[in-house]
Short mmCIF file of C-alpha atoms in Angstrom, two decimals:
data_model
loop_
_atom_site.label_atom_id
_atom_site.label_comp_id
_atom_site.label_asym_id
_atom_site.label_seq_id
_atom_site.Cartn_x
_atom_site.Cartn_y
_atom_site.Cartn_z
CA GLN A 1421 80.59 153.60 103.22
CA ASN A 1422 83.45 151.74 105.56
CA ILE A 1423 81.34 149.24 107.86
CA TRP A 1424 83.30 150.28 110.46
CA THR A 1425 82.34 154.21 110.59
CA PHE A 1426 78.22 152.44 110.06
CA PHE A 1427 78.71 150.36 112.85
CA ALA A 1428 79.87 153.74 115.01
CA LYS A 1429 77.34 155.97 114.03
CA GLU A 1430 73.96 153.52 114.72
CA SER A 1431 75.89 151.51 117.40
CA SER A 1432 74.38 148.57 116.19
CA GLN A 1433 77.57 146.66 116.39
CA ASN A 1434 76.95 144.79 120.12
CA ALA A 1435 73.39 144.37 118.32
CA LEU A 1436 74.74 142.50 115.64
CA VAL A 1437 76.55 140.21 118.34
CA ALA A 1438 74.13 139.91 120.44
CA VAL A 1439 71.83 139.12 118.35
CA LEU A 1440 73.67 136.26 116.49
CA HIS A 1441 75.18 134.75 119.77
CA HIS A 1442 71.12 134.41 120.22
CA PHE A 1443 70.65 132.14 117.06
CA VAL A 1444 73.76 130.36 117.77
CA GLN A 1445 72.89 129.62 121.25
CA ALA A 1446 69.37 128.38 119.98
CA GLY A 1447 71.16 126.17 118.39
CA GLN A 1448 73.62 124.36 120.33
CA HIS A 1449 70.68 123.26 122.21
CA LYS A 1450 69.21 119.31 122.60
CA ARG A 1451 66.36 120.29 121.12
CA ALA A 1452 66.94 122.60 119.10
CA ASN A 1453 64.82 121.88 115.70
CA ALA A 1454 66.79 121.53 112.08
CA GLN A 1455 65.67 125.04 111.66
CA GLN A 1456 67.22 126.32 115.03
CA ARG A 1457 70.60 124.39 113.65
CA VAL A 1458 70.74 125.73 110.61
CA TYR A 1459 70.23 129.35 112.12
CA ALA A 1460 72.93 129.17 114.18
CA LEU A 1461 75.25 127.39 112.02
CA HIS A 1462 74.46 130.45 109.49
CA ALA A 1463 74.08 133.34 112.04
CA ALA A 1464 78.38 131.76 112.90
CA GLY A 1465 78.89 132.34 109.20
CA LEU A 1466 78.44 135.24 109.27
CA TYR A 1467 80.19 136.48 112.68
CA PHE A 1468 82.89 134.58 110.74
CA LEU A 1469 82.49 136.46 107.68
CA LEU A 1470 82.67 139.83 109.71
CA LEU A 1471 85.93 138.79 110.86
CA GLU A 1472 87.32 138.61 107.64
CA ILE A 1473 86.91 142.59 107.29
CA PRO A 1474 89.98 144.43 107.65
CA GLY A 1475 89.77 146.22 111.11
CA SER A 1476 87.05 143.98 113.28
CA VAL A 1477 89.91 143.26 115.57
CA ALA A 1478 90.59 147.28 116.14
CA ASN A 1479 86.69 148.01 116.21
CA GLN A 1480 86.08 145.32 118.96
CA LEU A 1481 84.02 143.07 117.16
CA PHE A 1482 86.40 140.05 118.39
CA HIS A 1483 85.12 138.52 121.16
CA GLN A 1484 86.62 134.75 122.40
CA VAL A 1485 83.67 133.72 123.89
CA MET A 1486 81.54 134.21 120.88
CA PHE A 1487 84.84 133.34 118.72
CA ASP A 1488 84.54 129.68 120.45
CA ARG A 1489 80.36 129.86 120.63
CA CYS A 1490 80.74 129.78 117.10
CA LEU A 1491 82.99 127.42 116.40
CA HIS A 1492 81.53 125.04 118.58
CA THR A 1493 78.07 125.46 116.28
CA LEU A 1494 80.12 122.11 114.17
CA THR A 1495 80.18 119.85 116.69
CA LYS A 1496 77.38 120.96 118.25
CA SER A 1497 75.17 122.00 115.61
CA TRP A 1498 74.84 118.17 114.63
CA PRO A 1499 72.00 115.72 116.04
CA GLN A 1500 73.63 113.04 118.36
CA GLU A 1501 71.69 109.75 118.32
CA PRO A 1502 69.50 109.49 121.34
CA ASP A 1503 70.44 105.73 122.17
CA LEU A 1504 73.74 106.96 122.23
CA VAL A 1505 73.26 109.19 124.53
CA ARG A 1506 70.97 107.46 126.78
CA LYS A 1507 73.49 104.78 127.16
CA ARG A 1508 76.19 106.82 128.06
CA LYS A 1509 74.25 108.82 130.36
CA LYS A 1510 72.83 105.33 132.31
CA MET A 1511 76.39 104.57 132.32
CA HIS A 1512 77.80 107.23 134.00
CA THR A 1513 74.30 107.02 136.56
CA ARG A 1514 75.90 103.82 137.77
CA SER A 1515 79.15 104.70 138.26
CA SER A 1516 77.40 107.69 140.45
CA GLN A 1517 75.42 105.76 141.98
CA THR A 1518 78.12 102.85 142.51
CA ARG A 1519 80.54 105.17 144.24
CA ALA A 1520 77.54 106.68 146.19
CA ARG A 1521 76.84 103.14 147.76
CA ARG A 1522 81.14 102.28 148.24
CA ASN A 1523 81.11 105.71 150.14
CA ARG A 1524 78.59 104.80 152.36
CA LYS A 1525 79.89 101.61 153.20
CA LYS A 1526 83.43 103.41 153.73
CA GLY A 1527 81.40 105.34 156.76
CA LYS A 1528 81.68 108.54 154.27
CA PRO A 1529 78.56 111.14 154.54
CA ARG A 1530 76.91 110.78 151.34
CA ARG A 1531 77.04 114.07 149.17
CA ASN A 1532 74.56 116.16 147.71
CA GLY A 1533 76.43 116.38 144.60
CA ASN A 1534 76.25 113.05 143.65
CA MET A 1535 72.32 113.41 143.66
CA GLU A 1536 72.43 116.73 142.20
CA GLU A 1537 74.94 115.28 139.23
CA ILE A 1538 71.99 112.27 138.92
CA LEU A 1539 69.55 114.68 138.50
CA GLU A 1540 70.99 116.87 136.06
CA GLU A 1541 71.96 113.61 134.07
CA GLU A 1542 68.35 112.38 133.70
CA GLU A 1543 66.92 116.24 133.34
CA GLU A 1544 69.75 116.18 129.84
CA GLU A 1545 68.23 112.36 128.97
CA GLU A 1546 64.68 114.29 128.76
CA ASP A 1547 66.33 116.63 126.28
CA CYS A 1548 67.15 114.59 124.12
CA GLU A 1549 64.23 112.77 123.92
CA ASN A 1550 61.40 114.04 121.21
CA VAL A 1551 63.68 115.23 118.79
CA TYR A 1552 63.76 113.68 115.55
CA PHE A 1553 64.79 114.27 112.13
CA SER A 1554 64.27 113.19 108.81
CA THR A 1555 66.61 112.56 106.14
CA GLU A 1556 66.59 115.74 104.68
CA ASP A 1557 66.17 117.92 107.73
CA ILE A 1558 69.77 115.92 108.48
CA LEU A 1559 70.66 116.29 104.72
CA GLN A 1560 70.14 120.15 105.49
CA VAL A 1561 72.26 120.24 108.11
CA ARG A 1562 75.04 118.53 106.94
CA ASN A 1563 75.61 120.76 104.26
CA SER A 1564 75.29 123.83 106.56
CA ILE A 1565 78.11 122.41 108.97
CA PHE A 1566 79.75 122.22 105.13
CA LEU A 1567 79.13 125.32 104.00
CA LEU A 1568 80.08 127.11 107.76
CA LEU A 1569 83.52 125.12 107.74
CA LYS A 1570 84.24 126.53 104.71
CA ASN A 1571 83.70 129.90 105.04
CA PHE A 1572 86.01 129.52 108.79
CA LEU A 1573 88.88 127.79 106.74
CA ARG A 1574 88.55 131.10 104.20
CA LEU A 1575 89.02 133.02 107.83
CA LEU A 1576 91.67 131.12 109.03
CA SER A 1577 93.69 131.51 105.68
CA LYS A 1578 94.43 135.33 107.00
CA PHE A 1579 92.71 136.12 110.31
CA SER A 1580 95.94 135.03 113.34
CA LEU A 1581 95.46 133.21 116.25
CA LYS A 1582 98.83 133.35 117.15
CA GLU A 1583 98.18 135.84 120.03
CA LYS A 1584 94.69 133.57 120.88
CA PRO A 1585 96.40 130.35 122.56
CA GLU A 1586 92.61 129.33 123.66
CA CYS A 1587 90.92 129.85 120.29
CA MET A 1588 94.04 127.86 118.83
CA ARG A 1589 93.24 124.45 120.88
CA ASN A 1590 89.90 124.89 120.58
CA CYS A 1591 90.40 125.02 116.64
CA LEU A 1592 92.69 122.09 116.90
CA GLN A 1593 89.80 120.19 118.73
CA VAL A 1594 86.77 121.13 116.53
CA PHE A 1595 88.78 119.75 113.49
CA VAL A 1596 89.89 116.78 115.09
CA GLU A 1597 86.36 115.80 115.67
CA MET A 1598 85.21 116.94 111.93
CA THR A 1599 88.03 113.86 110.96
CA ARG A 1600 85.61 111.87 111.85
CA PHE A 1601 82.79 113.56 110.53
CA GLU A 1602 81.46 111.18 107.57
CA PRO A 1603 83.40 108.57 105.67
CA ALA A 1604 84.99 110.08 102.03
CA VAL A 1605 84.17 108.13 99.03
CA TYR A 1606 87.20 108.72 97.26
CA GLU A 1607 90.76 108.95 98.56
CA LEU A 1608 91.54 112.32 100.11
CA GLU A 1609 94.56 114.32 99.01
CA PHE A 1610 96.81 116.63 101.35
CA SER A 1611 99.04 119.58 100.21
CA ALA A 1612 99.01 123.21 101.93
CA ALA A 1613 98.12 123.83 97.91
CA THR A 1614 94.57 122.21 98.28
CA ASN A 1615 91.75 123.83 96.62
CA ILE A 1616 88.57 124.26 99.30
CA ASN A 1617 86.29 125.18 96.74
CA LYS A 1618 86.61 120.81 94.91
CA ALA A 1619 86.56 119.73 98.65
CA LYS A 1620 83.36 117.73 98.93
CA TYR A 1621 84.03 116.05 102.40
CA ILE A 1622 83.37 117.61 106.02
CA PRO A 1623 86.88 115.03 106.89
CA GLU A 1624 88.91 117.52 103.71
CA LEU A 1625 87.81 120.77 105.23
CA ALA A 1626 88.93 119.71 108.52
CA TYR A 1627 92.37 118.29 107.52
CA HIS A 1628 92.82 121.58 105.25
CA GLY A 1629 92.45 123.63 108.35
CA LEU A 1630 94.81 121.74 110.90
CA ARG A 1631 97.09 122.17 107.80
CA LEU A 1632 96.45 125.97 108.06
CA LEU A 1633 96.59 125.91 111.57
CA CYS A 1634 99.94 124.50 110.63
CA SER A 1635 101.55 128.34 109.48
CA PRO A 1636 103.57 130.69 111.03
CA LEU A 1637 100.69 132.77 110.72
CA HIS A 1638 98.90 131.31 113.59
CA GLY A 1639 101.96 130.77 115.81
CA ALA A 1640 105.20 128.90 115.54
CA GLU A 1641 105.60 125.99 113.53
CA ASP A 1642 107.15 123.22 115.58
CA LYS A 1643 104.49 124.27 118.92
CA ILE A 1644 101.58 123.33 116.45
CA LEU A 1645 102.36 120.43 115.35
CA ARG A 1646 102.99 119.13 118.15
CA SER A 1647 99.61 119.84 119.41
CA VAL A 1648 98.68 119.04 115.79
CA PHE A 1649 99.76 115.24 116.78
CA HIS A 1650 98.81 115.05 120.02
CA ARG A 1651 95.19 115.89 119.21
CA ILE A 1652 95.30 113.56 115.92
CA LEU A 1653 96.46 110.57 118.21
CA ASN A 1654 93.21 109.09 119.33
CA VAL A 1655 92.13 109.18 115.77
CA ILE A 1656 95.08 106.66 114.87
CA LEU A 1657 94.40 104.59 118.09
CA MET A 1658 90.46 104.11 117.09
CA VAL A 1659 89.64 105.96 120.87
CA GLU A 1660 87.16 108.49 121.71
CA SER A 1661 88.57 112.16 122.17
CA GLY A 1662 88.56 113.68 125.44
CA VAL A 1663 90.29 115.06 128.45
CA GLY A 1664 92.53 112.26 130.97
CA SER A 1665 94.67 109.62 130.21
CA ARG A 1666 92.26 107.16 129.97
CA HIS A 1667 90.35 107.30 125.96
CA THR A 1668 86.84 104.52 126.09
CA VAL A 1669 87.92 102.67 122.72
CA LEU A 1670 85.86 102.94 119.30
CA ALA A 1671 84.06 99.77 117.71
CA ILE A 1672 86.14 98.50 114.45
CA THR A 1673 84.21 99.49 112.05
CA SER A 1674 85.24 100.67 108.23
CA ALA A 1675 84.12 103.98 108.70
CA VAL A 1676 86.82 104.34 112.26
CA ILE A 1677 89.59 102.27 110.33
CA SER A 1678 88.76 105.33 107.53
CA ALA A 1679 89.37 107.88 109.25
CA ARG A 1680 92.63 106.51 111.18
CA ASN A 1681 94.10 105.90 107.38
CA GLN A 1682 93.33 109.50 106.45
CA ALA A 1683 94.97 110.33 109.61
CA ILE A 1684 98.58 108.62 108.90
CA LYS A 1685 98.04 109.54 104.85
CA PHE A 1686 97.96 113.45 106.63
CA ILE A 1687 100.91 113.26 108.81
CA SER A 1688 102.74 111.63 105.91
CA SER A 1689 102.02 113.96 104.46
CA ILE A 1690 102.72 117.07 106.67
CA VAL A 1691 106.13 114.65 106.99
CA ASP A 1692 106.93 114.22 103.02
CA GLU A 1693 106.65 118.37 103.02
CA LEU A 1694 108.51 119.19 105.70
CA LYS A 1695 111.16 116.82 105.78
CA GLU A 1696 113.62 117.73 109.12
CA VAL A 1697 111.44 119.87 110.92
CA VAL A 1698 108.96 117.33 111.76
CA PHE A 1699 111.34 114.40 112.23
CA PRO A 1700 111.76 115.74 116.14
CA VAL A 1701 107.94 115.79 117.02
CA LEU A 1702 107.58 112.15 114.44
CA ARG A 1703 108.96 110.39 117.28
CA ILE A 1704 107.63 112.24 119.43
CA LEU A 1705 103.99 110.63 118.09
CA LEU A 1706 105.17 107.09 117.46
CA GLN A 1707 106.58 106.63 121.63
CA HIS A 1708 102.98 108.12 122.55
CA ILE A 1709 101.62 105.65 120.05
CA CYS A 1710 103.67 102.86 121.66
CA ALA A 1711 102.81 104.21 125.62
CA LYS A 1712 99.74 105.11 124.64
CA VAL A 1713 97.79 102.17 122.84
CA PRO A 1714 95.07 99.97 124.33
CA ASP A 1715 95.80 97.01 125.69
CA LYS A 1716 93.50 95.25 122.42
CA ALA A 1717 95.00 92.73 120.43
CA ASP A 1718 93.23 94.06 117.42
CA TYR A 1719 94.56 97.47 118.61
CA ARG A 1720 97.50 96.41 119.17
CA THR A 1721 98.12 95.24 115.75
CA TYR A 1722 96.40 97.95 114.11
CA ALA A 1723 98.16 100.64 116.07
CA ALA A 1724 101.91 98.48 115.09
CA GLN A 1725 101.31 98.84 111.26
CA ALA A 1726 100.63 102.73 111.74
CA LEU A 1727 103.79 102.97 113.95
CA VAL A 1728 105.67 101.23 111.27
CA ASN A 1729 104.01 103.42 108.00
CA LEU A 1730 104.73 106.65 109.57
CA LEU A 1731 108.22 105.34 111.15
CA ASN A 1732 109.44 104.37 107.71
CA LYS A 1733 109.11 108.50 107.10
CA LEU A 1734 112.64 108.49 108.88
CA PRO A 1735 115.87 108.68 107.90
CA CYS A 1736 118.29 105.92 108.84
CA ALA A 1737 119.83 107.50 111.74
CA GLU A 1738 116.65 108.80 112.75
CA PHE A 1739 115.20 105.14 112.19
CA ALA A 1740 118.22 103.17 113.84
CA ASP A 1741 117.64 105.65 117.02
CA PHE A 1742 114.27 105.04 117.55
CA ILE A 1743 114.48 101.31 117.14
CA ALA A 1744 117.13 101.46 119.85
CA TRP A 1745 114.26 103.47 122.19
CA LEU A 1746 111.91 100.66 120.89
CA TYR A 1747 114.18 98.52 122.71
CA LYS A 1748 114.60 100.02 125.59
CA PHE A 1749 110.80 100.33 125.93
CA SER A 1750 110.62 95.86 125.61
CA LEU A 1751 112.22 95.95 128.79
CA ASN A 1752 109.97 98.20 130.33
CA THR A 1753 108.37 96.65 133.32
CA LYS A 1754 105.05 97.01 132.00
CA ILE A 1755 104.03 93.63 130.51
CA ALA A 1756 101.54 96.06 127.95
CA TYR A 1757 104.94 97.73 126.55
CA ARG A 1758 106.36 94.68 126.73
CA VAL A 1759 103.66 92.73 124.30
CA PHE A 1760 103.22 95.91 122.12
CA ALA A 1761 106.61 96.09 121.37
CA LEU A 1762 106.84 92.51 119.94
CA ASP A 1763 103.61 93.37 117.72
CA VAL A 1764 106.18 96.57 116.31
CA ALA A 1765 108.81 94.11 115.57
CA LEU A 1766 106.79 91.43 113.89
CA ALA A 1767 105.17 94.43 111.99
CA LEU A 1768 108.93 95.70 110.76
CA LEU A 1769 109.55 91.77 109.71
CA ASP A 1770 106.62 92.66 107.27
CA MET A 1771 108.69 95.16 105.78
CA PRO A 1772 111.86 95.82 103.05
CA GLU A 1773 114.82 95.71 105.19
CA LYS A 1774 116.44 99.63 105.47
CA SER A 1775 118.89 100.27 103.94
CA LEU A 1776 121.94 100.52 105.15
CA ASP A 1777 123.52 103.72 105.30
CA SER A 1778 127.24 104.04 105.40
CA SER A 1779 127.65 107.30 107.69
CA LEU A 1780 126.14 104.78 110.63
CA SER A 1781 128.22 103.65 113.36
CA LEU A 1782 128.11 99.48 113.66
CA ASP A 1783 126.78 100.40 116.89
CA HIS A 1784 123.41 101.76 114.83
CA GLN A 1785 123.64 99.71 112.00
CA LYS A 1786 122.57 96.67 113.84
CA PHE A 1787 119.17 98.84 114.53
CA LEU A 1788 117.98 98.84 110.50
CA LYS A 1789 118.74 94.85 110.04
CA HIS A 1790 116.69 92.09 110.75
CA LYS A 1791 118.47 90.42 112.40
CA PHE A 1792 118.42 92.66 115.29
CA LEU A 1793 114.31 92.46 115.23
CA VAL A 1794 114.43 88.42 115.48
CA GLN A 1795 117.38 87.88 117.64
CA VAL A 1796 117.70 90.24 120.26
CA MET A 1797 113.60 91.66 120.01
CA VAL A 1798 111.62 88.36 119.35
CA PHE A 1799 113.65 85.75 120.89
CA GLY A 1800 114.94 87.61 123.86
CA ARG A 1801 111.36 88.16 125.28
CA CYS A 1802 110.90 84.17 125.13
CA SER A 1803 112.24 83.81 128.09
CA ASP A 1804 110.37 86.50 129.64
CA LYS A 1805 109.12 86.15 133.26
CA ALA A 1806 105.80 87.05 132.04
CA PRO A 1807 103.81 84.23 130.67
CA VAL A 1808 101.47 86.35 128.46
CA VAL A 1809 104.88 88.04 126.87
CA ARG A 1810 106.17 84.80 126.33
CA SER A 1811 103.30 83.13 124.59
CA LYS A 1812 103.30 86.25 122.35
CA ALA A 1813 106.89 86.42 121.84
CA LEU A 1814 106.89 82.31 120.87
CA SER A 1815 103.65 83.23 118.82
CA SER A 1816 105.75 86.02 116.99
CA LEU A 1817 108.28 83.11 116.84
CA ALA A 1818 106.29 80.72 114.89
CA HIS A 1819 105.16 83.55 112.38
CA CYS A 1820 108.63 84.81 111.76
CA LEU A 1821 109.49 80.55 110.47
CA GLU A 1822 106.20 81.20 108.05
CA MET A 1823 107.99 84.35 106.37
CA LYS A 1824 109.39 83.58 103.40
CA ALA A 1825 111.79 87.13 103.50
CA GLY A 1826 114.83 85.55 103.42
CA THR A 1827 116.58 88.51 105.77
CA THR A 1828 114.10 87.28 108.74
CA LEU A 1829 114.74 83.17 107.89
CA GLU A 1830 118.17 83.52 107.80
CA SER A 1831 117.94 85.54 111.09
CA ILE A 1832 116.31 82.72 112.64
#
């Protein structure tokens, strides 16, 4: 008997979705215990399983709110560290109180909204207390997340999100968050032909999900690639994901560096596979790395290395075009931009010089040479009006002198 006929006769379709929604919602609450979280993950998995059945959309089983709620179970069912939650709440509360004091000093009336926010935060903080999970509980939730994610990927291979842009955005957000879920012991391999049944780690499945979203089934490849690269930028820069232009930097730990390296490798695999299609999108990503890198020495160094690794994926013509853009970037009025351009120049000097392409004009060929990096981009900044940039340029020049590469020494 057809399942949709059965649901129509019994009028139980909406009731089933309502029951599943109840379990999902209960498991996402901050005070939910391990069992409730596992039930939520299983309920979400059952909903995705129903969506796999042909005719689910025609029979109105798909609801965007329910779909998104089940999707976010992947991240919201994972217990957060109480200390981290409390710390963030306190910091946010202090900032709210500071704003309130400033407003009073300026003669502005006190808003009840600020007090309401503080009270809500205190209630949420109380919610986070007295919820403890054993190692066995954590493992059970983790394995349930892994199973749900694997089932969801099976759905994505046949269920199109082309006409569901909001669902697509949420999928991208969740997948990118999951890439940092846990460190992988072995080197992850990225390919469209990856067998997810052999996967052992959640980030491995998350990257496979991102790759699935780039397929024509879910929309225009170019547009989706832009969204994927935009989302994954924060992983490369080692900053927290979030809304807005300002992001908090993450502590540079082995797990964060591992996630960054995996992100770079994932993008490299896409470039190797799609070639010309992805070159314009990769260029935009490289420009965003330059513009959004945190203004801290260690983060700049890691970002410059990532940029150079990805830049080397471009052919000579595109490579030269980007170096030309980078030179203009190095003349920007923002000091941080000029400093980072020097970091990139140093990272490029650590790499072998690009082979000259005779098809390029002489004006473009110069951008492939270390001579341009040393004599123009590094030495040219030694007389910068900003002391920070001058200091950086001089130390960079000293570093060039220590290099053993013949082309670099010859340029000096």
